[in-house]
């Protein structure tokens, strides 16, 4: 699996848009990009997955440039409940078929 | 959506005892389940891959005789920590796949907090 690099931590305020960028320079042609969210003492929760360009769901958007060497998770108008650790993973789109290698993740702290 | 449960959510035991943790896929069948452990402020680390009807595949450095995994059905996998010691205290998380031809997302259980006294 391609190695990913994310900022260790980020701070934001309620109502702001938060963008978390993940670097994956060695992404392979068949690799997809998947983001998970984890609250303290809970299992990770799937947020979004994409291959290229932009993907949007009811929770977030994922922006992937043409070279796919990075990706940006965008959380619109964050609230206190978005305080969590966010993990970027790169690999086969069928994430359920093989174990996931989690990096250090980005710890997002949302302030009132 | 796909739901994965774990039981118990937390357990405290004495050193030397064994503890069993159950992982269930509630609304789907999971041929493969995964077990991770997570220490405070750290990322998840894979322990083993659990395949229904066959032996689990353990990651390097994980003692298979200490962490017994049984995947007896398509909806249940169990992790037994045998002769637990304080250093086994951790957050154990299982995951399972909902399967599918187009996407195959891995869903995680809520985790089990094990404290060994």
Tab-separated table of C-alpha atoms in Angstrom:
chain	number	residue	atom	x	y	z
A	1	UNK	CA	0.000	0.000	0.000
A	2	UNK	CA	1.158	3.494	-0.775
A	3	UNK	CA	2.466	5.458	2.179
A	4	UNK	CA	0.449	8.475	3.200
A	5	UNK	CA	1.454	11.660	4.974
A	6	UNK	CA	-0.990	13.863	6.836
A	7	UNK	CA	-0.642	16.775	9.245
A	8	UNK	CA	-0.527	15.522	12.810
A	9	UNK	CA	-3.120	17.980	14.028
A	10	UNK	CA	-5.382	20.828	12.956
A	11	UNK	CA	-7.494	23.362	14.805
A	12	UNK	CA	-10.672	25.017	13.627
A	13	UNK	CA	-13.752	26.822	14.876
A	14	UNK	CA	-17.375	25.890	14.608
A	15	UNK	CA	-18.963	26.836	11.308
A	16	UNK	CA	-15.715	26.909	9.362
A	17	UNK	CA	-14.797	24.699	6.455
A	18	UNK	CA	-11.914	22.364	7.200
A	19	UNK	CA	-9.633	20.922	4.572
A	20	UNK	CA	-7.277	18.091	5.472
A	21	UNK	CA	-4.700	17.227	2.859
A	22	UNK	CA	-3.072	13.853	2.491
A	23	UNK	CA	0.048	13.214	0.453
A	24	UNK	CA	0.466	9.892	-1.345
A	25	UNK	CA	3.243	10.298	-3.886
A	26	UNK	CA	3.552	6.589	-4.632
A	27	UNK	CA	-0.095	5.910	-5.342
A	28	UNK	CA	-0.580	3.117	-7.862
A	29	UNK	CA	-2.808	3.213	-10.912
A	30	UNK	CA	-5.431	0.985	-9.362
A	31	UNK	CA	-5.366	2.575	-5.920
A	32	UNK	CA	-8.328	4.371	-4.436
A	33	UNK	CA	-8.273	6.915	-1.612
A	34	UNK	CA	-10.388	6.264	1.454
A	35	UNK	CA	-10.949	8.402	4.523
A	36	UNK	CA	-12.059	7.231	7.950
A	37	UNK	CA	-13.057	9.201	11.052
A	38	UNK	CA	-12.388	7.978	14.570
A	39	UNK	CA	-13.743	9.346	17.825
A	40	UNK	CA	-12.026	8.509	21.127
A	41	UNK	CA	-12.740	4.958	22.267
A	42	UNK	CA	-14.678	4.110	19.110
A	43	UNK	CA	-13.917	2.195	15.950
A	44	UNK	CA	-13.150	4.109	12.741
A	45	UNK	CA	-16.098	5.191	10.629
A	46	UNK	CA	-15.998	5.242	6.835
A	47	UNK	CA	-16.394	8.765	5.484
A	48	UNK	CA	-15.697	8.810	1.779
A	49	UNK	CA	-13.788	7.107	-1.012
A	50	UNK	CA	-12.660	8.303	-4.410
A	51	UNK	CA	-10.363	7.674	-7.377
A	52	UNK	CA	-10.021	11.025	-9.132
A	53	UNK	CA	-11.580	14.481	-9.457
A	54	UNK	CA	-14.227	15.181	-6.843
A	55	UNK	CA	-16.508	13.010	-4.794
A	56	UNK	CA	-19.216	14.372	-2.530
A	57	UNK	CA	-21.583	12.731	-0.089
A	58	UNK	CA	-23.792	13.959	2.718
A	59	UNK	CA	-20.845	14.225	5.096
A	60	UNK	CA	-17.831	15.457	3.151
A	61	UNK	CA	-16.169	16.111	-0.165
A	62	UNK	CA	-12.996	14.585	-1.479
A	63	UNK	CA	-10.860	16.485	-3.964
A	64	UNK	CA	-8.259	14.589	-5.958
A	65	UNK	CA	-6.010	16.401	-8.455
A	66	UNK	CA	-5.159	14.952	-11.830
A	67	UNK	CA	-1.793	13.531	-10.718
A	68	UNK	CA	-3.485	11.851	-7.709
A	69	UNK	CA	-0.401	12.366	-5.569
A	70	UNK	CA	-2.481	14.059	-2.932
A	71	UNK	CA	-6.075	14.369	-1.847
A	72	UNK	CA	-8.047	16.774	0.296
A	73	UNK	CA	-10.894	15.893	2.588
A	74	UNK	CA	-13.234	18.842	2.970
A	75	UNK	CA	-15.629	19.099	5.900
A	76	UNK	CA	-18.163	21.917	5.420
A	77	UNK	CA	-19.169	24.005	8.430
A	78	UNK	CA	-17.660	21.844	11.139
A	79	UNK	CA	-19.215	21.509	14.558
A	80	UNK	CA	-17.797	20.449	17.900
A	81	UNK	CA	-18.870	16.892	17.143
A	82	UNK	CA	-16.424	16.760	14.239
A	83	UNK	CA	-13.519	16.755	16.695
A	84	UNK	CA	-11.870	13.442	15.894
A	85	UNK	CA	-8.920	11.779	14.211
A	86	UNK	CA	-9.125	11.495	10.439
A	87	UNK	CA	-7.233	8.799	8.579
A	88	UNK	CA	-6.332	8.792	4.896
A	89	UNK	CA	-5.699	5.385	3.354
A	90	UNK	CA	-4.629	4.440	-0.140
A	91	UNK	CA	-5.113	1.059	-1.675
A	92	UNK	CA	-7.470	-1.260	-3.438
A	93	UNK	CA	-11.010	0.127	-3.614
A	94	UNK	CA	-12.195	-3.101	-2.088
A	95	UNK	CA	-11.106	-2.068	1.384
A	96	UNK	CA	-13.006	-4.913	2.920
A	97	UNK	CA	-10.948	-7.595	1.275
A	98	UNK	CA	-7.638	-6.850	2.891
A	99	UNK	CA	-6.385	-5.370	6.101
A	100	UNK	CA	-5.943	-1.641	6.207
A	101	UNK	CA	-2.693	0.050	7.113
A	102	UNK	CA	-3.441	3.089	9.190
A	103	UNK	CA	-1.018	5.982	9.333
A	104	UNK	CA	-0.823	8.460	12.158
A	105	UNK	CA	-3.945	10.327	11.104
A	106	UNK	CA	-4.855	13.989	11.620
A	107	UNK	CA	-6.269	15.033	14.958
A	108	UNK	CA	-8.866	17.754	14.311
A	109	UNK	CA	-9.889	19.928	17.234
A	110	UNK	CA	-12.937	22.117	16.711
A	111	UNK	CA	-13.320	25.011	19.103
A	112	UNK	CA	-16.568	26.822	19.904
B	1	UNK	CA	-25.954	0.390	6.530
B	2	UNK	CA	-23.519	-2.325	7.546
B	3	UNK	CA	-23.236	-2.673	11.310
B	4	UNK	CA	-20.530	-4.448	13.245
B	5	UNK	CA	-20.926	-5.035	16.964
B	6	UNK	CA	-18.473	-6.053	19.651
B	7	UNK	CA	-19.037	-7.533	23.061
B	8	UNK	CA	-18.126	-6.660	25.683
B	9	UNK	CA	-17.486	-2.955	25.234
B	10	UNK	CA	-15.099	-2.965	28.164
B	11	UNK	CA	-13.676	-5.616	30.422
B	12	UNK	CA	-11.439	-5.591	33.463
B	13	UNK	CA	-9.733	-8.798	34.455
B	14	UNK	CA	-7.009	-10.085	36.701
B	15	UNK	CA	-3.610	-11.002	35.378
B	16	UNK	CA	-3.476	-14.609	34.249
B	17	UNK	CA	-7.100	-14.943	33.244
B	18	UNK	CA	-8.461	-15.310	29.719
B	19	UNK	CA	-10.844	-12.916	28.051
B	20	UNK	CA	-13.036	-13.523	25.011
B	21	UNK	CA	-14.151	-10.702	22.739
B	22	UNK	CA	-16.923	-11.247	20.209
B	23	UNK	CA	-17.261	-9.481	16.877
B	24	UNK	CA	-20.515	-9.776	14.958
B	25	UNK	CA	-21.686	-8.501	11.611
B	26	UNK	CA	-25.323	-7.744	12.303
B	27	UNK	CA	-26.864	-7.240	8.898
B	28	UNK	CA	-24.469	-8.860	6.496
B	29	UNK	CA	-22.270	-11.889	6.113
B	30	UNK	CA	-18.535	-11.428	6.400
B	31	UNK	CA	-16.175	-13.996	4.979
B	32	UNK	CA	-13.258	-12.057	6.357
B	33	UNK	CA	-12.930	-10.138	9.566
B	34	UNK	CA	-9.923	-8.275	10.890
B	35	UNK	CA	-8.658	-7.659	14.399
B	36	UNK	CA	-6.740	-4.519	15.321
B	37	UNK	CA	-5.410	-3.145	18.565
B	38	UNK	CA	-4.881	0.453	19.428
B	39	UNK	CA	-2.870	2.003	22.241
B	40	UNK	CA	-3.705	5.467	23.606
B	41	UNK	CA	-2.984	8.288	21.168
B	42	UNK	CA	-1.695	5.777	18.618
B	43	UNK	CA	-2.963	4.457	15.334
B	44	UNK	CA	-4.590	1.095	14.722
B	45	UNK	CA	-2.301	-1.881	14.307
B	46	UNK	CA	-3.425	-5.022	12.553
B	47	UNK	CA	-3.177	-8.170	14.638
B	48	UNK	CA	-4.703	-10.820	12.432
B	49	UNK	CA	-7.011	-11.619	9.576
B	50	UNK	CA	-9.838	-13.960	10.418
B	51	UNK	CA	-11.279	-16.150	7.677
B	52	UNK	CA	-14.488	-18.095	8.148
B	53	UNK	CA	-13.838	-21.772	8.386
B	54	UNK	CA	-10.068	-21.572	8.331
B	55	UNK	CA	-7.157	-20.568	10.510
B	56	UNK	CA	-6.455	-16.938	11.108
B	57	UNK	CA	-3.443	-15.240	9.596
B	58	UNK	CA	-1.395	-13.407	12.176
B	59	UNK	CA	0.839	-10.410	11.678
B	60	UNK	CA	4.486	-10.658	12.503
B	61	UNK	CA	5.088	-10.299	16.204
B	62	UNK	CA	1.573	-11.306	17.241
B	63	UNK	CA	1.548	-14.520	19.259
B	64	UNK	CA	-1.076	-16.835	17.850
B	65	UNK	CA	-1.145	-18.941	21.015
B	66	UNK	CA	-1.862	-15.891	23.102
B	67	UNK	CA	-4.437	-14.278	20.852
B	68	UNK	CA	-6.738	-17.074	19.751
B	69	UNK	CA	-9.058	-16.249	16.891
B	70	UNK	CA	-12.059	-18.306	15.883
B	71	UNK	CA	-14.273	-17.442	12.930
B	72	UNK	CA	-16.953	-20.072	13.307
B	73	UNK	CA	-19.631	-18.482	11.148
B	74	UNK	CA	-20.077	-15.757	8.554
B	75	UNK	CA	-21.332	-13.367	11.210
B	76	UNK	CA	-19.127	-14.100	14.206
B	77	UNK	CA	-15.448	-13.949	14.983
B	78	UNK	CA	-13.985	-14.198	18.470
B	79	UNK	CA	-10.662	-13.077	19.890
B	80	UNK	CA	-9.526	-14.726	23.094
B	81	UNK	CA	-6.677	-13.161	25.002
B	82	UNK	CA	-5.204	-16.042	26.969
B	83	UNK	CA	-3.343	-15.594	30.243
B	84	UNK	CA	-3.736	-11.863	29.986
B	85	UNK	CA	-1.106	-9.571	31.462
B	86	UNK	CA	-1.111	-5.814	32.088
B	87	UNK	CA	0.778	-5.195	28.854
B	88	UNK	CA	-2.183	-6.681	26.972
B	89	UNK	CA	-4.330	-3.805	28.161
B	90	UNK	CA	-5.451	-2.030	25.018
B	91	UNK	CA	-8.365	-1.114	22.791
B	92	UNK	CA	-9.266	-4.011	20.525
B	93	UNK	CA	-11.233	-3.289	17.352
B	94	UNK	CA	-12.635	-5.698	14.821
B	95	UNK	CA	-13.785	-4.970	11.299
B	96	UNK	CA	-15.660	-6.748	8.569
B	97	UNK	CA	-16.534	-6.264	4.959
B	98	UNK	CA	-20.034	-6.003	3.585
B	99	UNK	CA	-18.911	-7.453	0.275
B	100	UNK	CA	-20.145	-6.552	-3.167
B	101	UNK	CA	-19.067	-6.526	-6.789
B	102	UNK	CA	-18.517	-2.786	-7.090
B	103	UNK	CA	-17.463	-1.655	-3.667
B	104	UNK	CA	-16.329	-3.555	-0.624
B	105	UNK	CA	-16.031	-1.183	2.286
B	106	UNK	CA	-14.546	-2.239	5.583
B	107	UNK	CA	-16.743	-1.434	8.575
B	108	UNK	CA	-15.461	-1.311	12.108
B	109	UNK	CA	-16.921	-2.384	15.403
B	110	UNK	CA	-17.141	0.003	18.356
B	111	UNK	CA	-14.113	-1.559	20.048
B	112	UNK	CA	-13.462	-3.334	23.341
B	113	UNK	CA	-11.427	-1.719	26.091
B	114	UNK	CA	-9.426	-4.386	27.929
B	115	UNK	CA	-7.812	-3.557	31.240
B	116	UNK	CA	-5.682	-6.219	32.892
B	117	UNK	CA	-4.901	-5.616	36.541
